Coordinates of C-alpha atoms in Angstrom, one line a residue:
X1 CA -7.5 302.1 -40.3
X2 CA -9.5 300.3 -43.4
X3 CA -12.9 299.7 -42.9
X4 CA -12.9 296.1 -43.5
X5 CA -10.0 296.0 -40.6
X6 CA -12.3 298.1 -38.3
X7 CA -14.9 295.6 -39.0
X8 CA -12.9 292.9 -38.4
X9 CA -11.4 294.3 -35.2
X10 CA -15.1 295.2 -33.8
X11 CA -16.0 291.8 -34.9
X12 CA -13.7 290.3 -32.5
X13 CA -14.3 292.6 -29.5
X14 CA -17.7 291.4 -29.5
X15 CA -16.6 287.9 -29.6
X16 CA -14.7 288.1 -26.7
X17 CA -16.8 290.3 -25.1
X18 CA -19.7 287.5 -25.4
X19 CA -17.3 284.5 -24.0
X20 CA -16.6 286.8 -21.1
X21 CA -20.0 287.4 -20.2
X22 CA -21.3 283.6 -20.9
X23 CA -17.7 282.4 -18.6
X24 CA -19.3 285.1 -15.4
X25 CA -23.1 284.2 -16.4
X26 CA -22.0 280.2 -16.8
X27 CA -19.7 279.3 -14.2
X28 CA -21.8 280.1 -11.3
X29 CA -24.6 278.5 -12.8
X30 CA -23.0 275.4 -13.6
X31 CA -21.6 274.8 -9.6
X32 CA -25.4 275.1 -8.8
X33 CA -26.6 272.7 -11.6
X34 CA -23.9 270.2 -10.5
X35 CA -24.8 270.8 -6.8
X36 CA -28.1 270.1 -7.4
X37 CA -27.9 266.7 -9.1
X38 CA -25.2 265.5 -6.7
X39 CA -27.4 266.4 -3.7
X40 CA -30.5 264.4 -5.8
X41 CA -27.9 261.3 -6.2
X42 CA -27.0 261.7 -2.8
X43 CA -30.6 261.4 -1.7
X44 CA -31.7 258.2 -4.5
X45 CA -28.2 256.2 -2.5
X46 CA -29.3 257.4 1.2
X47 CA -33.0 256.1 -0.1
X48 CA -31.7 253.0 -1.7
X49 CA -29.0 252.8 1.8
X50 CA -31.9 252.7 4.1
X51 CA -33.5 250.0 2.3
X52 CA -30.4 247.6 3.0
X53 CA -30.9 248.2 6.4
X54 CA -34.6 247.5 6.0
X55 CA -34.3 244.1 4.7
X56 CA -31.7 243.3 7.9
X57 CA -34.3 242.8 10.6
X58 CA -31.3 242.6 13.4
X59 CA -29.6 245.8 12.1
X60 CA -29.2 248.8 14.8
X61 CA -32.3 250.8 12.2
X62 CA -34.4 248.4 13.1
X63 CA -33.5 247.4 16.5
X64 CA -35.0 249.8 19.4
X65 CA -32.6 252.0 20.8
X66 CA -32.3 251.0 24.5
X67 CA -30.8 248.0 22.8
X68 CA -28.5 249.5 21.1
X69 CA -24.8 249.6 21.5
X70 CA -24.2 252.9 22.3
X71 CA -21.3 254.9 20.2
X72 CA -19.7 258.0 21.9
X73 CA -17.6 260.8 20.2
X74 CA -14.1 258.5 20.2
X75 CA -15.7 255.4 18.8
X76 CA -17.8 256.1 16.2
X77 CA -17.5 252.9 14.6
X78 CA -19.0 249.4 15.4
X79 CA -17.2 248.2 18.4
X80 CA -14.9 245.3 17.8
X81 CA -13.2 245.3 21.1
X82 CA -13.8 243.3 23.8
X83 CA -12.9 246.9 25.9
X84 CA -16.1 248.4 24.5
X85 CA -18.8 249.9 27.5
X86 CA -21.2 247.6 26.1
X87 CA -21.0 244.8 24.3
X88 CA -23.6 244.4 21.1
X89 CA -25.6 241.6 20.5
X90 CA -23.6 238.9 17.9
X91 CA -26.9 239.0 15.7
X92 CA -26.6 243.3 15.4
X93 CA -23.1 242.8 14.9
X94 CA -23.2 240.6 12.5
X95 CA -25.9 242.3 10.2
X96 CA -24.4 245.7 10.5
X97 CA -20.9 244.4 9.1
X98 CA -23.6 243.3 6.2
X99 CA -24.0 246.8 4.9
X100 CA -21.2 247.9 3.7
X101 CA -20.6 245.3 1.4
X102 CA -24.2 245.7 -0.2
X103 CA -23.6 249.2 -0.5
X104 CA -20.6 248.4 -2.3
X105 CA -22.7 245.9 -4.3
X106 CA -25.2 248.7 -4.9
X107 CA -22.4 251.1 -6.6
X108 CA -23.1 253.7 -3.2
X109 CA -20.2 255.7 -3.1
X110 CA -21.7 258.5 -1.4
X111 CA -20.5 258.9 2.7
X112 CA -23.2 257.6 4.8
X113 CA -23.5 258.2 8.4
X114 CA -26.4 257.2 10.7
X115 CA -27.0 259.8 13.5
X116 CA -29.0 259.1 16.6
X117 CA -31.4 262.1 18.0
X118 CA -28.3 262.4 21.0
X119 CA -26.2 263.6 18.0
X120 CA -24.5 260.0 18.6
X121 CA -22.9 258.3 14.8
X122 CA -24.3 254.6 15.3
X123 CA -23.5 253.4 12.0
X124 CA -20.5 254.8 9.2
X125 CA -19.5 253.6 5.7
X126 CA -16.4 255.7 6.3
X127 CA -13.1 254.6 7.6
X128 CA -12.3 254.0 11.7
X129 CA -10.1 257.0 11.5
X130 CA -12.3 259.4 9.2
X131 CA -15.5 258.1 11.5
X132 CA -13.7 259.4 14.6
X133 CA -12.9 263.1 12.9
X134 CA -16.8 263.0 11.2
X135 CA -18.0 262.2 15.1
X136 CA -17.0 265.5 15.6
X137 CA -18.1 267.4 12.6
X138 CA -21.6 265.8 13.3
X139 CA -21.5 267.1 16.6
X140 CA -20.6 270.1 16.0
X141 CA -22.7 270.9 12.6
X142 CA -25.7 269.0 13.2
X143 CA -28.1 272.0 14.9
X144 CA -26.5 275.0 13.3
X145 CA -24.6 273.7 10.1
X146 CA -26.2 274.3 6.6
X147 CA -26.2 272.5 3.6
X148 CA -22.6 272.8 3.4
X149 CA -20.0 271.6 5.9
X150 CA -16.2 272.2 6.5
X151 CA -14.0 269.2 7.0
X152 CA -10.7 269.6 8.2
X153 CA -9.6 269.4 4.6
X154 CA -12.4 269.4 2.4
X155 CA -16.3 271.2 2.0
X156 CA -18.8 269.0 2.0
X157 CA -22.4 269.2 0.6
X158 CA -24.4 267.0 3.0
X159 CA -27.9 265.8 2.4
X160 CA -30.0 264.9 6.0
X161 CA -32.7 262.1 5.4
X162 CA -34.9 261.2 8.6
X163 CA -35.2 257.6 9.5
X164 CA -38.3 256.7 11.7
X165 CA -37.5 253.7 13.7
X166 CA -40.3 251.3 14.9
X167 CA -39.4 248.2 17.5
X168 CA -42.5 245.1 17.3
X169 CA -43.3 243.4 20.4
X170 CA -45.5 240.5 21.0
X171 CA -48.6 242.9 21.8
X172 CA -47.9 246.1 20.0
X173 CA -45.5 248.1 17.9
X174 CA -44.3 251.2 19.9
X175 CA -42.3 254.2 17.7
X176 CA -38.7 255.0 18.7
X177 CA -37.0 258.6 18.4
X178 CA -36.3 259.3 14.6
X179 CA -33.1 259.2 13.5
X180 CA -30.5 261.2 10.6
X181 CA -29.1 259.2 7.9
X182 CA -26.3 261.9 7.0
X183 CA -25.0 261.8 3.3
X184 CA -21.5 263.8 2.7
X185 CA -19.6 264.1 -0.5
X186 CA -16.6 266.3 -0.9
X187 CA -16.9 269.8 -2.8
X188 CA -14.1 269.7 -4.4
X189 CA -15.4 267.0 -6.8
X190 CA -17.8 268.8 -7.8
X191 CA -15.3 271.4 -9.0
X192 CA -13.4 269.6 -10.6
X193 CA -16.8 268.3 -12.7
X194 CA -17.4 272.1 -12.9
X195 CA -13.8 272.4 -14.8
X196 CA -13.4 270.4 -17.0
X197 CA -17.6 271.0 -17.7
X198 CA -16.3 274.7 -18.5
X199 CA -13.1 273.8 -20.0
X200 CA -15.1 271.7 -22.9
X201 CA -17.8 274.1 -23.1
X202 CA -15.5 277.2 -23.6
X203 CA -14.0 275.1 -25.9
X204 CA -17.0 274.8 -27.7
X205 CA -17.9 278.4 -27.7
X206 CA -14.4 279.4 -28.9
X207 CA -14.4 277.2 -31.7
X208 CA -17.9 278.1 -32.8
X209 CA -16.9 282.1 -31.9
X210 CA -13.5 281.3 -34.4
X211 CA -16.2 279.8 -37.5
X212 CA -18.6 283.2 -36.5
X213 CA -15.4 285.4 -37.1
X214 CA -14.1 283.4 -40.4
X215 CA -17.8 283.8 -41.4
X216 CA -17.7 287.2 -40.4
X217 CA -14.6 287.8 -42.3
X218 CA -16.0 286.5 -45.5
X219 CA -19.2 288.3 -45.0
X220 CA -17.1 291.5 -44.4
X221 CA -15.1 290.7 -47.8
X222 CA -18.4 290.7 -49.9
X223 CA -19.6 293.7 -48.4
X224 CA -16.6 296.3 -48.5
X225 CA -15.2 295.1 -51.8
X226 CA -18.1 296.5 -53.7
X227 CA -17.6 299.9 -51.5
X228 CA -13.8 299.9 -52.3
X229 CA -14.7 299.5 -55.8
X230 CA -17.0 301.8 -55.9
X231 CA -14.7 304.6 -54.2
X232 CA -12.3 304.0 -57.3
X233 CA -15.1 304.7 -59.6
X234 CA -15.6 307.8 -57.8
X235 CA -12.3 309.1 -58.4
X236 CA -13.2 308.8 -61.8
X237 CA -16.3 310.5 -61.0
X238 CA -13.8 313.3 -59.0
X239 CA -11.0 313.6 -61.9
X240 CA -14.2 314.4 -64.3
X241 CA -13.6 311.4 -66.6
X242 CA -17.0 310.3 -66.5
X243 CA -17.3 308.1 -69.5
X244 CA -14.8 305.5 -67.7
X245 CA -17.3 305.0 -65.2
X246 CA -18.2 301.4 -65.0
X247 CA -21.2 299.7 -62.8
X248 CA -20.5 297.8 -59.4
X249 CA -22.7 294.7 -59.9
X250 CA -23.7 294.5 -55.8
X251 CA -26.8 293.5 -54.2
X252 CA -28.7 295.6 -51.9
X253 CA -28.1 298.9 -50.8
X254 CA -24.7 298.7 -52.1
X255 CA -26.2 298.1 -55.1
X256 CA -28.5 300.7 -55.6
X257 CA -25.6 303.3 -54.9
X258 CA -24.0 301.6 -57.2
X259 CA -26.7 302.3 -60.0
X260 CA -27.1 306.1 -58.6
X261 CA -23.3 306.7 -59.1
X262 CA -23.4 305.4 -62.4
X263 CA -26.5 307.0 -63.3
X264 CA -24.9 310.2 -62.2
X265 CA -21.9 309.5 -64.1
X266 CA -23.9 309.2 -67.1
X267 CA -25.6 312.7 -66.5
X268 CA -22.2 314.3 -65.9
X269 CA -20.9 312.9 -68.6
X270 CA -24.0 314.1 -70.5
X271 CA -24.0 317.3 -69.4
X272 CA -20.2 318.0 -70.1
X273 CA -20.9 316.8 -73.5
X274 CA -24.0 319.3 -73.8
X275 CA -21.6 321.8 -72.3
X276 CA -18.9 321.1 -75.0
X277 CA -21.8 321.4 -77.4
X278 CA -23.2 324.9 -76.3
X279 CA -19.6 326.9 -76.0
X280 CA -19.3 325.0 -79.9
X281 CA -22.7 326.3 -80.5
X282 CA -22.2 329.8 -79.1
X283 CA -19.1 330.6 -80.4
X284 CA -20.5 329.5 -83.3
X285 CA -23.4 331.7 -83.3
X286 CA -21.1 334.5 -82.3
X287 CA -18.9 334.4 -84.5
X288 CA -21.0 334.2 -87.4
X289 CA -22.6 338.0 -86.8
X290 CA -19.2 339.3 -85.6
X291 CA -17.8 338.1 -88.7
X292 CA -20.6 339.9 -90.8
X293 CA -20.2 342.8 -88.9
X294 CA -16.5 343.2 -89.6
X295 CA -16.3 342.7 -93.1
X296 CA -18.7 345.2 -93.5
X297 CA -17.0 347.8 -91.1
X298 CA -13.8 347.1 -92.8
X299 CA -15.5 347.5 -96.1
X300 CA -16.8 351.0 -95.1
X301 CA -13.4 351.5 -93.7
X302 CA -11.3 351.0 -96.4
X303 CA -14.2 352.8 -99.2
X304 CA -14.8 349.4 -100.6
X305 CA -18.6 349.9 -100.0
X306 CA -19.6 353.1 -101.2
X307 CA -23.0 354.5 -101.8
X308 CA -26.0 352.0 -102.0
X309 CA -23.7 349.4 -100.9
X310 CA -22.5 351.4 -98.0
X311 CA -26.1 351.8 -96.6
X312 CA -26.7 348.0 -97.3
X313 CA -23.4 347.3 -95.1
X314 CA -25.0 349.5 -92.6
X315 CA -28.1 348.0 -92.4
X316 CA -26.5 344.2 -92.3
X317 CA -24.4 345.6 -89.2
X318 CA -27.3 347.3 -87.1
X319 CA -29.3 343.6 -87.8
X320 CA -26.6 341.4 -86.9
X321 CA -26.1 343.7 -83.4
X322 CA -29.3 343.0 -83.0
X323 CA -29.2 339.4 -83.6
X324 CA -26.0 339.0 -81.1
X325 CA -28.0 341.2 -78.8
X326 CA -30.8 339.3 -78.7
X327 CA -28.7 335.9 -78.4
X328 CA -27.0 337.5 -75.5
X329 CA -29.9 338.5 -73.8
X330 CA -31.3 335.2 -74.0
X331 CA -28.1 333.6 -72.9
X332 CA -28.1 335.7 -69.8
X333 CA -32.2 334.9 -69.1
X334 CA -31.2 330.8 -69.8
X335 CA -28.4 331.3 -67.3
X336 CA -30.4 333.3 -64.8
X337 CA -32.9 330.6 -64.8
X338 CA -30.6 327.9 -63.9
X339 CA -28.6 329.4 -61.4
X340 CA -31.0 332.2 -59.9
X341 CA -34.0 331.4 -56.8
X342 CA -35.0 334.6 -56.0
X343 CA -36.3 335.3 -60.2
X344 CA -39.0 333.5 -59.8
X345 CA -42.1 335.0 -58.1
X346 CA -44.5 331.8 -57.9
X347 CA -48.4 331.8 -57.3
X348 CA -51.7 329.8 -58.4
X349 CA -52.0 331.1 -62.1
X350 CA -55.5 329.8 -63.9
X351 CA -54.4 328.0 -66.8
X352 CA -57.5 329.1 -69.0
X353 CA -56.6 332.7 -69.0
X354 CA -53.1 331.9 -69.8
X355 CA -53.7 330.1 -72.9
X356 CA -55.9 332.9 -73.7
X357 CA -53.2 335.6 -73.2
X358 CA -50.8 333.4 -75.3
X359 CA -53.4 333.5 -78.4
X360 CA -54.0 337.1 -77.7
X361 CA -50.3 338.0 -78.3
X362 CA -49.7 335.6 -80.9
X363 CA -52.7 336.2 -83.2
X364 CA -50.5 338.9 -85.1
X365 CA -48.1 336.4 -86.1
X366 CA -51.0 333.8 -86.9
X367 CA -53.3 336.3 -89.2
X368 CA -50.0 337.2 -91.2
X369 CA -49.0 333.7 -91.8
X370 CA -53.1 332.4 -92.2
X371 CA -53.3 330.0 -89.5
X372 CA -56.0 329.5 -86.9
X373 CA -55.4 328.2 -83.4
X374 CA -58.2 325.3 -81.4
X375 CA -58.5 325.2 -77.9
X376 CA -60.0 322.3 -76.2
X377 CA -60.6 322.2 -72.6
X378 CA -60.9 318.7 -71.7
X379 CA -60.7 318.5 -68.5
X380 CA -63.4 316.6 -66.0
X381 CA -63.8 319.5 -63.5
X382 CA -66.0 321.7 -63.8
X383 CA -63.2 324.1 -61.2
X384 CA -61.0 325.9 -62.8
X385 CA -57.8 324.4 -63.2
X386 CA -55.1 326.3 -61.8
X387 CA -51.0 326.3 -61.9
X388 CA -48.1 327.7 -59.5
X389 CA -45.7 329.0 -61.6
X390 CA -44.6 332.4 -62.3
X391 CA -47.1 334.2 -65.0
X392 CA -44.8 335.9 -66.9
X393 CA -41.6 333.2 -67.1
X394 CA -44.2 330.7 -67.9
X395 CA -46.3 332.4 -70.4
X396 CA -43.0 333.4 -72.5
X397 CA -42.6 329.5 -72.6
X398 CA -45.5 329.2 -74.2
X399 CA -44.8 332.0 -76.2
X400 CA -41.7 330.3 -77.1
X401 CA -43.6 326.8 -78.0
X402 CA -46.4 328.5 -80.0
X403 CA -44.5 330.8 -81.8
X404 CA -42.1 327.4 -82.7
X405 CA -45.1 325.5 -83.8
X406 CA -46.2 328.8 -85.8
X407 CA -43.2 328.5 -87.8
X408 CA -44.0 324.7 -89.4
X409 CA -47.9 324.3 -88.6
X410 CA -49.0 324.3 -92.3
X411 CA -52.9 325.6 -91.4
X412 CA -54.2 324.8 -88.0
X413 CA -52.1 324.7 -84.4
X414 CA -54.1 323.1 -81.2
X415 CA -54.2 323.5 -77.9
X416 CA -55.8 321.2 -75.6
X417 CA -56.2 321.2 -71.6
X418 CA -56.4 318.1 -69.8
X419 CA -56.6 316.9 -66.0
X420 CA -54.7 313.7 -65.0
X421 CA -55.7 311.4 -62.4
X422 CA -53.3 312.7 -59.7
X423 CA -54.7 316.1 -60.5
X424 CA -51.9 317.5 -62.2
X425 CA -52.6 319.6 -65.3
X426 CA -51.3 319.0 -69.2
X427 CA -50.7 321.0 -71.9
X428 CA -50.6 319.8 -75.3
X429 CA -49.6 322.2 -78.5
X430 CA -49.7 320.7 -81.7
X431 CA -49.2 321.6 -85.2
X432 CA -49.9 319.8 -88.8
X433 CA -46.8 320.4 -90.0
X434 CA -43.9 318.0 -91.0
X435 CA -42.9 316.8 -87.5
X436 CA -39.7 316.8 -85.6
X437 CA -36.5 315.1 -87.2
X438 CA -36.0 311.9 -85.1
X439 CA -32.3 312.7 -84.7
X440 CA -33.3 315.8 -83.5
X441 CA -36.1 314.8 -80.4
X442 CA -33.5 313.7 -78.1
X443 CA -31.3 316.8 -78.0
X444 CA -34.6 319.3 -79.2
X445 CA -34.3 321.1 -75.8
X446 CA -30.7 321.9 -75.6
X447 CA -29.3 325.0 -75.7
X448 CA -28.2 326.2 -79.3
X449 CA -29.9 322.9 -80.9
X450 CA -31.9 324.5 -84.5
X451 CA -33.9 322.9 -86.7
X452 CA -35.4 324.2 -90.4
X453 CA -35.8 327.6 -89.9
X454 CA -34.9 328.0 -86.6
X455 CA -33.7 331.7 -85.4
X456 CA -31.3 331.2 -82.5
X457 CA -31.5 328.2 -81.0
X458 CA -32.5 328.6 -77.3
X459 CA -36.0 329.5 -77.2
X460 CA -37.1 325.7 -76.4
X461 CA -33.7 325.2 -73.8
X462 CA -36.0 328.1 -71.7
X463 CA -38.7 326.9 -72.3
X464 CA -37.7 323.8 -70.8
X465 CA -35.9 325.6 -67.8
X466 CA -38.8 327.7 -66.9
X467 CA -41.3 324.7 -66.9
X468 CA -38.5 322.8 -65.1
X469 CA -38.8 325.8 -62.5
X470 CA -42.7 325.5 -62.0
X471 CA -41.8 321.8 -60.8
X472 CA -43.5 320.6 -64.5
X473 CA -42.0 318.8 -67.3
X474 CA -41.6 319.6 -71.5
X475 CA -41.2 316.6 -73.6
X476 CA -42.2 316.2 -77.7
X477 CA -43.4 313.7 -80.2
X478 CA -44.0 313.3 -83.9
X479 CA -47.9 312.9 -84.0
X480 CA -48.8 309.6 -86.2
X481 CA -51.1 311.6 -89.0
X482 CA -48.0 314.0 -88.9
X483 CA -47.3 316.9 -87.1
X484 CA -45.5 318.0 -84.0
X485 CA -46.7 318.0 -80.3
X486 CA -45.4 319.7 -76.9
X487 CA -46.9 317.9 -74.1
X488 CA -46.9 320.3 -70.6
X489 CA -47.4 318.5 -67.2
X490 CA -47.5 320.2 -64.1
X491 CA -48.1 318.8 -61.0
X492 CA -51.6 320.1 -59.0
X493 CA -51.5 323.6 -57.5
X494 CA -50.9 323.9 -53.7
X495 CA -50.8 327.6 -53.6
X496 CA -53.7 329.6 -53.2
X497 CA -55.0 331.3 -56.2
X498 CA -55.6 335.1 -56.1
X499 CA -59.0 336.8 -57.4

């Protein structure tokens, strides 16, 4: 599966996975939310219920409850009946009938019942028939029920309010046993409420989950298109055509491996050139010697060259063996030092005495061609400066670069020793002679690569790889009053240095 389709699909799992957990998380939640403000409106219509019966002096509330008209289990309601045990007074009568219409009035829909401390109902807003069945559930619930009650077809949240009666007499006002305004609405109301709540809010959530996914989708889009671009330029990268490499313009992280794939593209592409170049360059100087040596072999051969020009021939072929031997020696060291770890043997070498070594084996070379050599430590510490590298790989590179600078330096060559701020160590070897072609500085330390004079082309390319090796970099200028200079930077020494 695609990447962008396993995104996609991962994507969605979580979606659902969310609405799944907020729909067990939510529901529950939302039955007690609902509960909670039905049982607080049930409780603002009991207060605003026992206010009615307040403001009706003659009402059964208010009325002590000797006086009362009793009501027993099967005949819960206010007795119209001339059967009844008891007859109540016309005034009571007539106020209670007053309630239920201002309850109406009032917009109470809640179920209201009016229980006596006997567990007796003395007053209902329900029905004759539903006030007989509730005589029983109040009987039966009242001491041991909860919060919630079974009907015989319904649960019902009920809400208990206590209602303290007081009679007034002529002399005193004496308290009468409290009674239970009892409050009932059906549960199944409430979940029905709790439904259609959930019903819109899922529908909320799946329509903002569906924009999060289309989002997600577009998001997705903008992230793997670069990648699948970018696979396609490594292929390129894989089938070696690195020139047809082209950047992935992407922002980010994305981007940045974008610009190290092209960059590395570029080297390849670089280097495949430079290795086109060298086998050029090789055969090159190869064949050049082989050719020499052939013609004068053949020559001998065949008694073309005879006498003095035999022993000419001779001498031509022993110098040209020597010149392919010493290219193929320093092919094989250049190869060695690119491919080999184990050649180098690396330790803290003081870079004083290495210059000094350098001019010691060069000064033949500098008193036959008249030149003189400045050295010019400048650098702030009064320590030694020191180096890791190997000492004999590393002084052959500056071998290499002096002897180079010997060949054009027209009188004086200089070496100066400085100390960078992040304690790394230069090297600067300059000469006073013409300078460096500028077509030449940006190949100058590639294999094979000659200038005026130059013997076989590879003594900068290892001088380059055996810096490279002692973790230091070669690069090299024309001088503005003329000249040529080899900078040398190595990084500060972390090894130990050995007295």
């Amino acid at each position: 599966m695609k990447l962008m389709y396993r995104l996609h699909l991962s994507f969605a799992i979580l979606l659902v996975c969310i609405l799944a957990l907020a729909a067990v998380v939510i529901y529950p939640l939302m039955m007690e939310t609902l509960i909670d403000g039905q049982r607080k409106e049930m409780r603002e219509q009991g207060t605003q219920l026992m206010q009615i019966v307040q403001l009706q002096p003659s009402v059964a509330l208010n009325t002590p409850y000797s006086t009362r008209t009793p009501w027993t289990e099967t005949d819960p309601v206010v007795p119209k009946t001339e059967s009844a045990p008891t007859k109540p007074e016309p005034a009571l009568a007539e106020s209670a009938a007053q309630l239920i219409p201002s309850a109406i009035q009032l917009d109470i829909k809640t179920n209201a019942l009016l229980v006596e401390p006997d567990q007796k109902v003395s007053f209902s807003t329900l029905p004759q028939d539903q006030s007989l069945e509730w005589a029983n559930i109040v009987k039966k619930n009242m001491t041991t029920g909860g919060d919630v009650w079974q009907g015989s077809d319904d649960q019902y949240i009920v809400e208990k309010l206590q209602v303290h009666n007081t009679t007034a007499t002529a002399t005193a006002v004496s308290a009468v046993p409290a009674s239970t305004l009892v409050l009932t609405s059906p549960l199944s109301k409430i979940k029905l409420m709790q439904i259609a709540l959930f019903k819109r809010m899922m529908i909320l959530l799946s329509a903002g989950g569906l924009l999060a996914y289309l989002l997600s989708v577009i998001i997705t889009r903008k992230l793997v298109t670069p990648l699948i671009m970018l696979r396609k330029e490594l292929k390129k990268v894989e089938n070696r055509r690195f020139s047809d490499v082209r950047l992935v313009k992407s922002a980010g992280e994305i981007g940045d491996v974008a610009k190290t794939v092209f960059q590395l593209a570029g080297e390849l592409d670089k280097h495949q050139r430079t290795q086109k170049q060298f086998f050029q360059n090789a055969s090159h100087e190869l064949k050049t010697p082989l050719m020499s040596i052939q013609g004068y072999a053949e020559g001998i051969r065949d008694g073309i060259f005879i006498g003095e020009q035999a022993d000419k021939g001779l001498d031509v072929i022993v110098n040209e063996c020597d010149r392919l031997k010493k290219i193929v020696t320093e092919m094989i060291l250049l190869a060695k030092l690119e491919s080999e770890d184990g050649l180098f043997q690396t330790a803290a070498v003081p870079v004083e005495e290495l210059v000094t070594e350098t001019i010691e084996r060069m000064n033949p070379l500098l008193m036959q061609k008249g030149l003189s050599i400045q050295v010019k430590n400048a650098a702030p510490s009064l320590q030694p400066l020191f180096i890791d590298a190997d000492r004999e790989k590393l002084l052959q590179a500056l071998i290499n670069i002096v002897g180079n600078a010997a060949k054009y330096a027209q009188d004086t060559i200089r070496i100066q020793i400085t100390q960078h701020h992040d304690k790394g160590t230069c090297l600067e070897i300059a000469d006073d002679g013409e300078g460096i072609p500028e077509e030449l500085l940006p190949q100058l330390f590639q294999r094979f690569m000659k200038g005026k004079n130059g013997d076989t082309g590879l003594g900068l390319a290892i001088s380059r790889a055996i810096v490279e090796r002692c973790r230091g970099q070669i690069s090299a200028y024309n001088q503005k009053d003329g000249g040529a200079a080899f900078v040398l930077h190595f990084p500060a020494s972390q090894a130990v240095p050995l007295y």
